[in-house]
């Protein structure tokens, strides 16, 4: 196996054979814009190590009709000489009810759109107006608060996640979004978005996440015409500020710092109507130790010890022990957790370090 690095310079173009090369881009470009245009070309069918060819007999150019036409390429020939239009041969025409299925997901699983299925702006929405997208783990989604720049979509988290926002240079996690929530509001010129600008921060999916992207014009129209949507959209800003308020209360006392993050998430998910589910006041979060550490500005070992103490005291249940790979944290006593949240040094009996 051969490893090769590429150091970019102005005017460079890079080409590689995807059949024999694994490409991985290092996220070392800070807040700069990285633009990629992919073209798949070839004159022969890919085969595996046993000599079996690909299931498709067409050579195709993937999803880049606009830039390819810019280069003067409008059609591509298959291996049997027939000419095909610039389209993935395996692509299917969009189903007429694709938009309705996506809207059903939004109106049943999203806080912002819940119960709005009868709104004319949604029922009459063009099927091409919504984009369902998979965000892969530890990959940047966008840089928020770029000067003189706005995003074009609001992101609604359907499942997976969480999606995080992290500041630089401390690399502190300042926001977490779980299924049912949204992100991107503060990077849209809708409502109070223009008044909530901050310093550039990186938004990324900490774990693989499925989202629905809502065009900014749809968001603006709903905000202008639907009072329920407008009130919920405004609440999203409030919840962001209150979560960061909890982070501001993270003291140097580790039990209080971890409890502040948990209390912030409890308030957020309860306000969104996402949790608790069922009759018991229990809250479950996919919350890796690394995220807690980066939100609290503590080291990983200290966070592990705090979680063990909270578990022993009966506030939470967690599998973050030994060799467990589970990242789930279940808060079983949210009211009792308030005592830890309000604790000062030497007030928590189970914490060994005074």
mmCIF file of C-alpha atoms in Angstrom:
data_model
loop_
_atom_site.group_PDB
_atom_site.id
_atom_site.type_symbol
_atom_site.label_atom_id
_atom_site.label_comp_id
_atom_site.label_asym_id
_atom_site.label_seq_id
_atom_site.Cartn_x
_atom_site.Cartn_y
_atom_site.Cartn_z
ATOM 1 C CA UNK A 1 0.000 0.000 0.000
ATOM 2 C CA UNK A 2 1.333 3.426 -0.966
ATOM 3 C CA UNK A 3 0.479 6.681 0.766
ATOM 4 C CA UNK A 4 0.745 9.959 -1.079
ATOM 5 C CA UNK A 5 0.108 13.521 0.121
ATOM 6 C CA UNK A 6 -0.817 16.516 -1.967
ATOM 7 C CA UNK A 7 0.159 20.057 -1.054
ATOM 8 C CA UNK A 8 -2.087 22.498 -2.858
ATOM 9 C CA UNK A 9 -0.780 25.526 -4.693
ATOM 10 C CA UNK A 10 -2.617 28.207 -6.660
ATOM 11 C CA UNK A 11 -3.883 26.891 -9.990
ATOM 12 C CA UNK A 12 -3.437 23.186 -9.172
ATOM 13 C CA UNK A 13 -5.773 20.453 -10.421
ATOM 14 C CA UNK A 14 -5.673 16.941 -8.968
ATOM 15 C CA UNK A 15 -6.737 13.726 -10.726
ATOM 16 C CA UNK A 16 -6.815 10.200 -9.348
ATOM 17 C CA UNK A 17 -8.259 6.820 -10.247
ATOM 18 C CA UNK A 18 -11.106 6.083 -7.837
ATOM 19 C CA UNK A 19 -10.864 2.377 -8.694
ATOM 20 C CA UNK A 20 -7.391 2.154 -7.173
ATOM 21 C CA UNK A 21 -7.076 5.179 -4.914
ATOM 22 C CA UNK A 22 -8.740 6.007 -1.618
ATOM 23 C CA UNK A 23 -9.163 9.753 -1.328
ATOM 24 C CA UNK A 24 -9.361 11.466 2.048
ATOM 25 C CA UNK A 25 -9.355 15.248 2.454
ATOM 26 C CA UNK A 26 -7.825 16.590 5.656
ATOM 27 C CA UNK A 27 -9.892 19.313 7.313
ATOM 28 C CA UNK A 28 -6.947 21.679 7.684
ATOM 29 C CA UNK A 29 -8.268 24.653 5.746
ATOM 30 C CA UNK A 30 -9.802 26.471 8.715
ATOM 31 C CA UNK A 31 -12.515 28.896 7.676
ATOM 32 C CA UNK A 32 -11.510 28.950 4.030
ATOM 33 C CA UNK A 33 -13.919 27.744 1.355
ATOM 34 C CA UNK A 34 -13.174 24.321 -0.135
ATOM 35 C CA UNK A 35 -14.937 23.607 -3.419
ATOM 36 C CA UNK A 36 -14.899 20.173 -5.031
ATOM 37 C CA UNK A 37 -16.263 19.197 -8.435
ATOM 38 C CA UNK A 38 -16.207 15.462 -9.076
ATOM 39 C CA UNK A 39 -16.207 13.841 -12.503
ATOM 40 C CA UNK A 40 -16.108 10.089 -13.106
ATOM 41 C CA UNK A 41 -14.770 9.166 -16.524
ATOM 42 C CA UNK A 42 -13.288 6.087 -18.128
ATOM 43 C CA UNK A 43 -13.020 3.843 -21.180
ATOM 44 C CA UNK A 44 -13.400 0.453 -19.521
ATOM 45 C CA UNK A 45 -15.573 -1.206 -16.912
ATOM 46 C CA UNK A 46 -14.163 -1.467 -13.366
ATOM 47 C CA UNK A 47 -13.485 -5.045 -12.237
ATOM 48 C CA UNK A 48 -12.761 -6.535 -8.846
ATOM 49 C CA UNK A 49 -9.815 -8.739 -7.884
ATOM 50 C CA UNK A 50 -11.656 -11.805 -9.187
ATOM 51 C CA UNK A 51 -12.225 -10.262 -12.605
ATOM 52 C CA UNK A 52 -15.973 -9.597 -12.199
ATOM 53 C CA UNK A 53 -17.138 -6.402 -13.883
ATOM 54 C CA UNK A 54 -19.411 -3.720 -12.540
ATOM 55 C CA UNK A 55 -23.163 -4.387 -12.734
ATOM 56 C CA UNK A 56 -23.707 -1.375 -14.983
ATOM 57 C CA UNK A 57 -22.420 -1.289 -18.563
ATOM 58 C CA UNK A 58 -22.491 2.478 -18.792
ATOM 59 C CA UNK A 59 -19.741 4.922 -18.115
ATOM 60 C CA UNK A 60 -21.307 7.916 -16.482
ATOM 61 C CA UNK A 61 -20.597 11.351 -15.164
ATOM 62 C CA UNK A 62 -22.133 11.845 -11.744
ATOM 63 C CA UNK A 63 -24.380 14.734 -10.765
ATOM 64 C CA UNK A 64 -22.393 17.550 -12.319
ATOM 65 C CA UNK A 65 -24.467 18.613 -15.325
ATOM 66 C CA UNK A 66 -23.975 22.346 -14.814
ATOM 67 C CA UNK A 67 -20.166 22.465 -14.381
ATOM 68 C CA UNK A 68 -19.651 19.858 -17.119
ATOM 69 C CA UNK A 69 -21.669 21.873 -19.592
ATOM 70 C CA UNK A 70 -19.542 24.818 -18.589
ATOM 71 C CA UNK A 71 -16.561 22.770 -19.731
ATOM 72 C CA UNK A 72 -18.339 21.995 -23.022
ATOM 73 C CA UNK A 73 -19.323 18.392 -22.166
ATOM 74 C CA UNK A 74 -23.024 17.748 -22.750
ATOM 75 C CA UNK A 75 -23.212 14.053 -23.650
ATOM 76 C CA UNK A 76 -21.276 10.928 -22.803
ATOM 77 C CA UNK A 77 -20.927 7.669 -24.728
ATOM 78 C CA UNK A 78 -21.435 4.257 -23.155
ATOM 79 C CA UNK A 79 -19.140 1.308 -23.841
ATOM 80 C CA UNK A 80 -21.437 0.043 -26.619
ATOM 81 C CA UNK A 81 -21.195 3.312 -28.524
ATOM 82 C CA UNK A 82 -24.673 4.607 -27.715
ATOM 83 C CA UNK A 83 -24.879 8.239 -26.676
ATOM 84 C CA UNK A 84 -26.486 9.103 -23.356
ATOM 85 C CA UNK A 85 -27.571 12.428 -21.955
ATOM 86 C CA UNK A 86 -25.633 13.783 -19.014
ATOM 87 C CA UNK A 87 -27.375 11.797 -16.249
ATOM 88 C CA UNK A 88 -26.565 8.934 -13.917
ATOM 89 C CA UNK A 89 -27.928 5.831 -15.734
ATOM 90 C CA UNK A 90 -29.143 4.349 -12.455
ATOM 91 C CA UNK A 91 -30.948 7.538 -11.414
ATOM 92 C CA UNK A 92 -34.730 7.354 -11.174
ATOM 93 C CA UNK A 93 -37.167 10.126 -11.904
ATOM 94 C CA UNK A 94 -38.426 11.811 -8.771
ATOM 95 C CA UNK A 95 -41.652 10.381 -7.510
ATOM 96 C CA UNK A 96 -44.588 12.811 -7.534
ATOM 97 C CA UNK A 97 -45.190 12.151 -3.849
ATOM 98 C CA UNK A 98 -41.560 12.606 -2.806
ATOM 99 C CA UNK A 99 -42.273 16.067 -1.457
ATOM 100 C CA UNK A 100 -45.342 14.862 0.460
ATOM 101 C CA UNK A 101 -43.329 12.070 2.106
ATOM 102 C CA UNK A 102 -40.617 14.516 3.099
ATOM 103 C CA UNK A 103 -43.200 16.976 4.390
ATOM 104 C CA UNK A 104 -44.852 14.175 6.371
ATOM 105 C CA UNK A 105 -41.492 13.511 8.020
ATOM 106 C CA UNK A 106 -41.086 17.198 8.809
ATOM 107 C CA UNK A 107 -44.587 17.662 10.192
ATOM 108 C CA UNK A 108 -44.381 14.592 12.442
ATOM 109 C CA UNK A 109 -40.737 14.546 13.563
ATOM 110 C CA UNK A 110 -39.616 18.172 13.573
ATOM 111 C CA UNK A 111 -40.387 20.698 16.282
ATOM 112 C CA UNK A 112 -40.450 23.577 13.817
ATOM 113 C CA UNK A 113 -42.883 22.015 11.318
ATOM 114 C CA UNK A 114 -44.943 19.779 13.598
ATOM 115 C CA UNK A 115 -48.677 20.041 12.854
ATOM 116 C CA UNK A 116 -48.241 22.391 9.871
ATOM 117 C CA UNK A 117 -49.126 19.823 7.209
ATOM 118 C CA UNK A 118 -52.142 21.872 6.104
ATOM 119 C CA UNK A 119 -50.185 25.040 5.472
ATOM 120 C CA UNK A 120 -50.529 25.912 1.744
ATOM 121 C CA UNK A 121 -46.843 26.789 1.552
ATOM 122 C CA UNK A 122 -46.020 23.156 2.389
ATOM 123 C CA UNK A 123 -48.826 21.400 0.543
ATOM 124 C CA UNK A 124 -48.031 23.293 -2.674
ATOM 125 C CA UNK A 125 -44.264 22.984 -2.320
ATOM 126 C CA UNK A 126 -42.362 21.989 -5.469
ATOM 127 C CA UNK A 127 -40.855 18.467 -5.098
ATOM 128 C CA UNK A 128 -37.478 19.941 -6.064
ATOM 129 C CA UNK A 129 -37.706 22.472 -3.244
ATOM 130 C CA UNK A 130 -36.520 20.093 -0.513
ATOM 131 C CA UNK A 131 -33.249 18.218 -0.278
ATOM 132 C CA UNK A 132 -32.719 15.090 1.820
ATOM 133 C CA UNK A 133 -29.045 14.727 2.612
ATOM 134 C CA UNK A 134 -26.762 12.493 4.679
ATOM 135 C CA UNK A 135 -24.071 14.296 6.651
ATOM 136 C CA UNK A 136 -21.130 12.053 7.428
ATOM 137 C CA UNK A 137 -19.405 12.001 10.791
ATOM 138 C CA UNK A 138 -16.626 14.454 11.566
ATOM 139 C CA UNK A 139 -17.073 16.242 8.242
ATOM 140 C CA UNK A 140 -17.624 20.013 8.181
ATOM 141 C CA UNK A 141 -21.089 21.079 7.020
ATOM 142 C CA UNK A 142 -20.379 24.798 6.779
ATOM 143 C CA UNK A 143 -18.664 27.641 8.587
ATOM 144 C CA UNK A 144 -21.198 29.782 10.420
ATOM 145 C CA UNK A 145 -20.987 33.565 10.653
ATOM 146 C CA UNK A 146 -18.631 34.096 7.736
ATOM 147 C CA UNK A 147 -18.370 37.862 7.134
ATOM 148 C CA UNK A 148 -20.833 39.160 4.523
ATOM 149 C CA UNK A 149 -22.091 35.627 3.894
ATOM 150 C CA UNK A 150 -25.379 33.803 4.493
ATOM 151 C CA UNK A 151 -26.366 30.178 4.164
ATOM 152 C CA UNK A 152 -28.997 29.126 1.645
ATOM 153 C CA UNK A 153 -30.787 26.464 3.716
ATOM 154 C CA UNK A 154 -32.171 25.661 7.125
ATOM 155 C CA UNK A 155 -31.196 22.154 8.275
ATOM 156 C CA UNK A 156 -33.770 19.931 9.998
ATOM 157 C CA UNK A 157 -32.289 16.884 11.746
ATOM 158 C CA UNK A 158 -34.352 13.773 11.018
ATOM 159 C CA UNK A 159 -32.215 11.120 12.695
ATOM 160 C CA UNK A 160 -28.649 10.374 13.716
ATOM 161 C CA UNK A 161 -26.424 13.083 15.098
ATOM 162 C CA UNK A 162 -25.709 15.026 17.092
ATOM 163 C CA UNK A 163 -24.638 17.962 14.963
ATOM 164 C CA UNK A 164 -22.308 20.324 16.795
ATOM 165 C CA UNK A 165 -21.001 23.847 16.499
ATOM 166 C CA UNK A 166 -17.509 24.462 17.785
ATOM 167 C CA UNK A 167 -15.593 27.650 18.291
ATOM 168 C CA UNK A 168 -11.970 28.399 17.609
ATOM 169 C CA UNK A 169 -9.268 28.473 18.816
ATOM 170 C CA UNK A 170 -10.412 26.716 22.019
ATOM 171 C CA UNK A 171 -12.339 24.104 19.993
ATOM 172 C CA UNK A 172 -15.205 24.395 22.452
ATOM 173 C CA UNK A 173 -18.576 22.856 21.611
ATOM 174 C CA UNK A 174 -21.153 25.651 21.845
ATOM 175 C CA UNK A 175 -24.261 23.946 20.412
ATOM 176 C CA UNK A 176 -25.642 20.420 19.979
ATOM 177 C CA UNK A 177 -28.592 19.508 17.777
ATOM 178 C CA UNK A 178 -30.440 16.195 18.052
ATOM 179 C CA UNK A 179 -33.245 14.667 15.915
ATOM 180 C CA UNK A 180 -36.282 16.911 15.848
ATOM 181 C CA UNK A 181 -34.212 20.060 16.132
ATOM 182 C CA UNK A 182 -32.826 22.461 13.548
ATOM 183 C CA UNK A 183 -29.580 24.268 12.916
ATOM 184 C CA UNK A 184 -28.506 27.064 10.637
ATOM 185 C CA UNK A 185 -31.027 29.670 11.870
ATOM 186 C CA UNK A 186 -28.344 32.126 12.933
ATOM 187 C CA UNK A 187 -26.772 31.948 9.481
ATOM 188 C CA UNK A 188 -29.982 32.917 7.678
ATOM 189 C CA UNK A 189 -31.247 36.497 7.188
ATOM 190 C CA UNK A 190 -34.667 35.522 8.584
ATOM 191 C CA UNK A 191 -36.211 36.935 11.741
ATOM 192 C CA UNK A 192 -33.570 37.935 14.256
ATOM 193 C CA UNK A 193 -30.879 35.984 12.398
ATOM 194 C CA UNK A 194 -29.157 39.170 11.287
ATOM 195 C CA UNK A 195 -28.860 40.276 14.927
ATOM 196 C CA UNK A 196 -27.305 37.053 16.250
ATOM 197 C CA UNK A 197 -24.070 36.989 14.281
ATOM 198 C CA UNK A 198 -20.996 35.750 16.108
ATOM 199 C CA UNK A 199 -17.401 34.886 15.319
ATOM 200 C CA UNK A 200 -16.851 32.218 12.619
ATOM 201 C CA UNK A 201 -17.571 28.758 14.018
ATOM 202 C CA UNK A 202 -17.447 25.333 12.403
ATOM 203 C CA UNK A 203 -20.648 23.272 12.108
ATOM 204 C CA UNK A 204 -20.142 19.529 11.676
ATOM 205 C CA UNK A 205 -21.970 16.245 12.113
ATOM 206 C CA UNK A 206 -20.317 14.524 15.059
ATOM 207 C CA UNK A 207 -21.987 11.296 13.947
ATOM 208 C CA UNK A 208 -23.675 10.437 10.656
ATOM 209 C CA UNK A 209 -26.859 12.487 10.418
ATOM 210 C CA UNK A 210 -29.827 12.600 8.039
ATOM 211 C CA UNK A 211 -31.196 16.072 7.425
ATOM 212 C CA UNK A 212 -33.779 17.844 5.282
ATOM 213 C CA UNK A 213 -32.562 21.125 3.814
ATOM 214 C CA UNK A 214 -35.213 23.851 3.591
ATOM 215 C CA UNK A 215 -34.525 26.723 1.147
ATOM 216 C CA UNK A 216 -34.248 30.099 2.826
ATOM 217 C CA UNK A 217 -37.136 31.510 0.771
ATOM 218 C CA UNK A 218 -39.495 28.816 2.109
ATOM 219 C CA UNK A 219 -38.350 29.632 5.639
ATOM 220 C CA UNK A 220 -38.898 33.348 5.039
ATOM 221 C CA UNK A 221 -42.392 32.813 3.590
ATOM 222 C CA UNK A 222 -43.460 30.602 6.494
ATOM 223 C CA UNK A 223 -41.996 33.084 8.970
ATOM 224 C CA UNK A 224 -43.965 35.931 7.382
ATOM 225 C CA UNK A 225 -47.306 34.122 7.020
ATOM 226 C CA UNK A 226 -47.562 31.501 9.768
ATOM 227 C CA UNK A 227 -47.646 32.734 13.358
ATOM 228 C CA UNK A 228 -47.018 29.275 14.858
ATOM 229 C CA UNK A 229 -43.932 28.792 12.715
ATOM 230 C CA UNK A 230 -42.710 32.298 13.584
ATOM 231 C CA UNK A 231 -43.054 31.712 17.339
ATOM 232 C CA UNK A 232 -41.226 28.380 17.140
ATOM 233 C CA UNK A 233 -38.498 29.798 14.944
ATOM 234 C CA UNK A 234 -37.918 32.595 17.452
ATOM 235 C CA UNK A 235 -37.805 30.041 20.282
ATOM 236 C CA UNK A 236 -34.941 28.233 18.527
ATOM 237 C CA UNK A 237 -32.808 31.346 18.946
ATOM 238 C CA UNK A 238 -33.784 31.588 22.603
ATOM 239 C CA UNK A 239 -32.818 27.958 23.221
ATOM 240 C CA UNK A 240 -29.408 28.501 21.619
ATOM 241 C CA UNK A 241 -28.759 31.434 23.921
ATOM 242 C CA UNK A 242 -29.920 29.535 26.997
ATOM 243 C CA UNK A 243 -27.742 26.542 26.179
ATOM 244 C CA UNK A 244 -24.739 28.833 25.919
ATOM 245 C CA UNK A 245 -25.806 30.411 29.211
ATOM 246 C CA UNK A 246 -25.520 26.984 30.819
ATOM 247 C CA UNK A 247 -22.048 26.647 29.316
ATOM 248 C CA UNK A 248 -21.085 29.996 30.832
ATOM 249 C CA UNK A 249 -22.005 28.515 34.199
ATOM 250 C CA UNK A 250 -19.530 25.658 33.779
ATOM 251 C CA UNK A 251 -17.177 26.356 36.659
ATOM 252 C CA UNK A 252 -13.773 24.804 37.266
ATOM 253 C CA UNK A 253 -15.516 22.395 39.647
ATOM 254 C CA UNK A 254 -15.952 19.293 37.431
ATOM 255 C CA UNK A 255 -19.255 17.916 38.876
ATOM 256 C CA UNK A 256 -20.936 21.287 38.454
ATOM 257 C CA UNK A 257 -19.515 21.742 34.928
ATOM 258 C CA UNK A 258 -20.797 18.374 33.652
ATOM 259 C CA UNK A 259 -24.164 18.916 35.362
ATOM 260 C CA UNK A 260 -24.431 22.320 33.628
ATOM 261 C CA UNK A 261 -24.119 20.693 30.194
ATOM 262 C CA UNK A 262 -26.701 18.030 31.066
ATOM 263 C CA UNK A 263 -29.100 20.615 32.466
ATOM 264 C CA UNK A 264 -28.707 22.690 29.317
ATOM 265 C CA UNK A 265 -29.566 19.715 27.109
ATOM 266 C CA UNK A 266 -32.524 18.751 29.307
ATOM 267 C CA UNK A 267 -33.981 22.257 29.044
ATOM 268 C CA UNK A 268 -33.420 22.290 25.280
ATOM 269 C CA UNK A 269 -34.987 18.901 24.509
ATOM 270 C CA UNK A 270 -37.895 19.460 26.893
ATOM 271 C CA UNK A 271 -38.665 22.817 25.262
ATOM 272 C CA UNK A 272 -38.596 21.195 21.816
ATOM 273 C CA UNK A 273 -41.007 18.485 22.964
ATOM 274 C CA UNK A 274 -38.499 15.779 21.999
ATOM 275 C CA UNK A 275 -38.051 14.410 25.534
ATOM 276 C CA UNK A 276 -38.999 12.904 27.862
ATOM 277 C CA UNK A 277 -40.752 10.126 26.028
ATOM 278 C CA UNK A 278 -43.194 8.162 28.128
ATOM 279 C CA UNK A 279 -44.428 8.750 31.643
ATOM 280 C CA UNK A 280 -41.022 8.712 33.338
ATOM 281 C CA UNK A 281 -39.086 12.011 33.471
ATOM 282 C CA UNK A 282 -35.978 10.441 31.916
ATOM 283 C CA UNK A 283 -33.789 12.009 29.256
ATOM 284 C CA UNK A 284 -31.492 10.020 26.973
ATOM 285 C CA UNK A 285 -28.641 11.641 25.066
ATOM 286 C CA UNK A 286 -26.113 10.277 22.619
ATOM 287 C CA UNK A 287 -23.295 12.101 24.348
ATOM 288 C CA UNK A 288 -19.705 10.863 23.893
ATOM 289 C CA UNK A 289 -17.186 11.754 26.563
ATOM 290 C CA UNK A 290 -15.302 13.804 24.000
ATOM 291 C CA UNK A 291 -18.295 16.116 23.480
ATOM 292 C CA UNK A 292 -18.808 16.609 27.214
ATOM 293 C CA UNK A 293 -15.117 17.363 27.638
ATOM 294 C CA UNK A 294 -15.092 19.907 24.815
ATOM 295 C CA UNK A 295 -18.261 21.594 26.077
ATOM 296 C CA UNK A 296 -16.988 21.795 29.666
ATOM 297 C CA UNK A 297 -13.331 22.415 28.814
ATOM 298 C CA UNK A 298 -12.316 19.432 30.952
ATOM 299 C CA UNK A 299 -10.035 16.527 30.112
ATOM 300 C CA UNK A 300 -11.517 13.151 29.222
ATOM 301 C CA UNK A 301 -10.326 11.367 32.354
ATOM 302 C CA UNK A 302 -11.992 13.937 34.607
ATOM 303 C CA UNK A 303 -15.283 13.614 32.700
ATOM 304 C CA UNK A 304 -15.146 9.823 33.095
ATOM 305 C CA UNK A 305 -14.748 10.193 36.864
ATOM 306 C CA UNK A 306 -17.641 12.657 37.091
ATOM 307 C CA UNK A 307 -19.934 10.328 35.130
ATOM 308 C CA UNK A 308 -19.028 7.455 37.434
ATOM 309 C CA UNK A 309 -19.850 9.646 40.426
ATOM 310 C CA UNK A 310 -23.176 10.762 38.963
ATOM 311 C CA UNK A 311 -24.024 7.134 38.212
ATOM 312 C CA UNK A 312 -23.135 5.981 41.713
ATOM 313 C CA UNK A 313 -25.226 8.799 43.214
ATOM 314 C CA UNK A 314 -28.232 7.729 41.118
ATOM 315 C CA UNK A 315 -28.566 10.800 38.911
ATOM 316 C CA UNK A 316 -27.733 9.105 35.620
ATOM 317 C CA UNK A 317 -27.271 5.708 34.041
ATOM 318 C CA UNK A 318 -24.450 5.232 31.594
ATOM 319 C CA UNK A 319 -22.364 2.526 29.935
ATOM 320 C CA UNK A 320 -19.246 4.699 29.875
ATOM 321 C CA UNK A 321 -17.229 2.210 31.890
ATOM 322 C CA UNK A 322 -14.581 -0.346 31.100
ATOM 323 C CA UNK A 323 -14.523 -1.219 27.384
ATOM 324 C CA UNK A 324 -18.086 -0.211 26.595
ATOM 325 C CA UNK A 325 -18.591 1.553 23.260
ATOM 326 C CA UNK A 326 -22.006 3.008 24.112
ATOM 327 C CA UNK A 327 -22.251 6.797 24.202
ATOM 328 C CA UNK A 328 -25.739 6.931 25.708
ATOM 329 C CA UNK A 329 -26.273 8.914 28.893
ATOM 330 C CA UNK A 330 -29.672 8.523 30.571
ATOM 331 C CA UNK A 331 -30.594 11.167 33.133
ATOM 332 C CA UNK A 332 -32.966 9.415 35.534
ATOM 333 C CA UNK A 333 -33.151 12.127 38.195
ATOM 334 C CA UNK A 334 -33.209 15.509 36.428
ATOM 335 C CA UNK A 335 -34.529 17.319 39.514
ATOM 336 C CA UNK A 336 -31.811 15.871 41.703
ATOM 337 C CA UNK A 337 -29.260 16.938 39.102
ATOM 338 C CA UNK A 338 -30.170 20.545 39.936
ATOM 339 C CA UNK A 339 -28.383 20.119 43.268
ATOM 340 C CA UNK A 340 -25.162 19.225 41.487
ATOM 341 C CA UNK A 341 -25.677 22.051 38.996
ATOM 342 C CA UNK A 342 -25.925 24.517 41.868
ATOM 343 C CA UNK A 343 -23.114 22.976 43.879
ATOM 344 C CA UNK A 344 -19.926 24.809 44.718
ATOM 345 C CA UNK A 345 -16.607 23.335 45.763
ATOM 346 C CA UNK A 346 -16.736 20.767 48.590
ATOM 347 C CA UNK A 347 -20.551 20.497 48.323
ATOM 348 C CA UNK A 348 -20.678 17.123 46.474
ATOM 349 C CA UNK A 349 -19.829 14.263 48.804
ATOM 350 C CA UNK A 350 -19.098 11.684 46.083
ATOM 351 C CA UNK A 351 -16.447 13.754 44.301
ATOM 352 C CA UNK A 352 -13.042 12.585 45.623
ATOM 353 C CA UNK A 353 -11.015 15.639 44.601
ATOM 354 C CA UNK A 354 -11.598 18.557 46.956
#
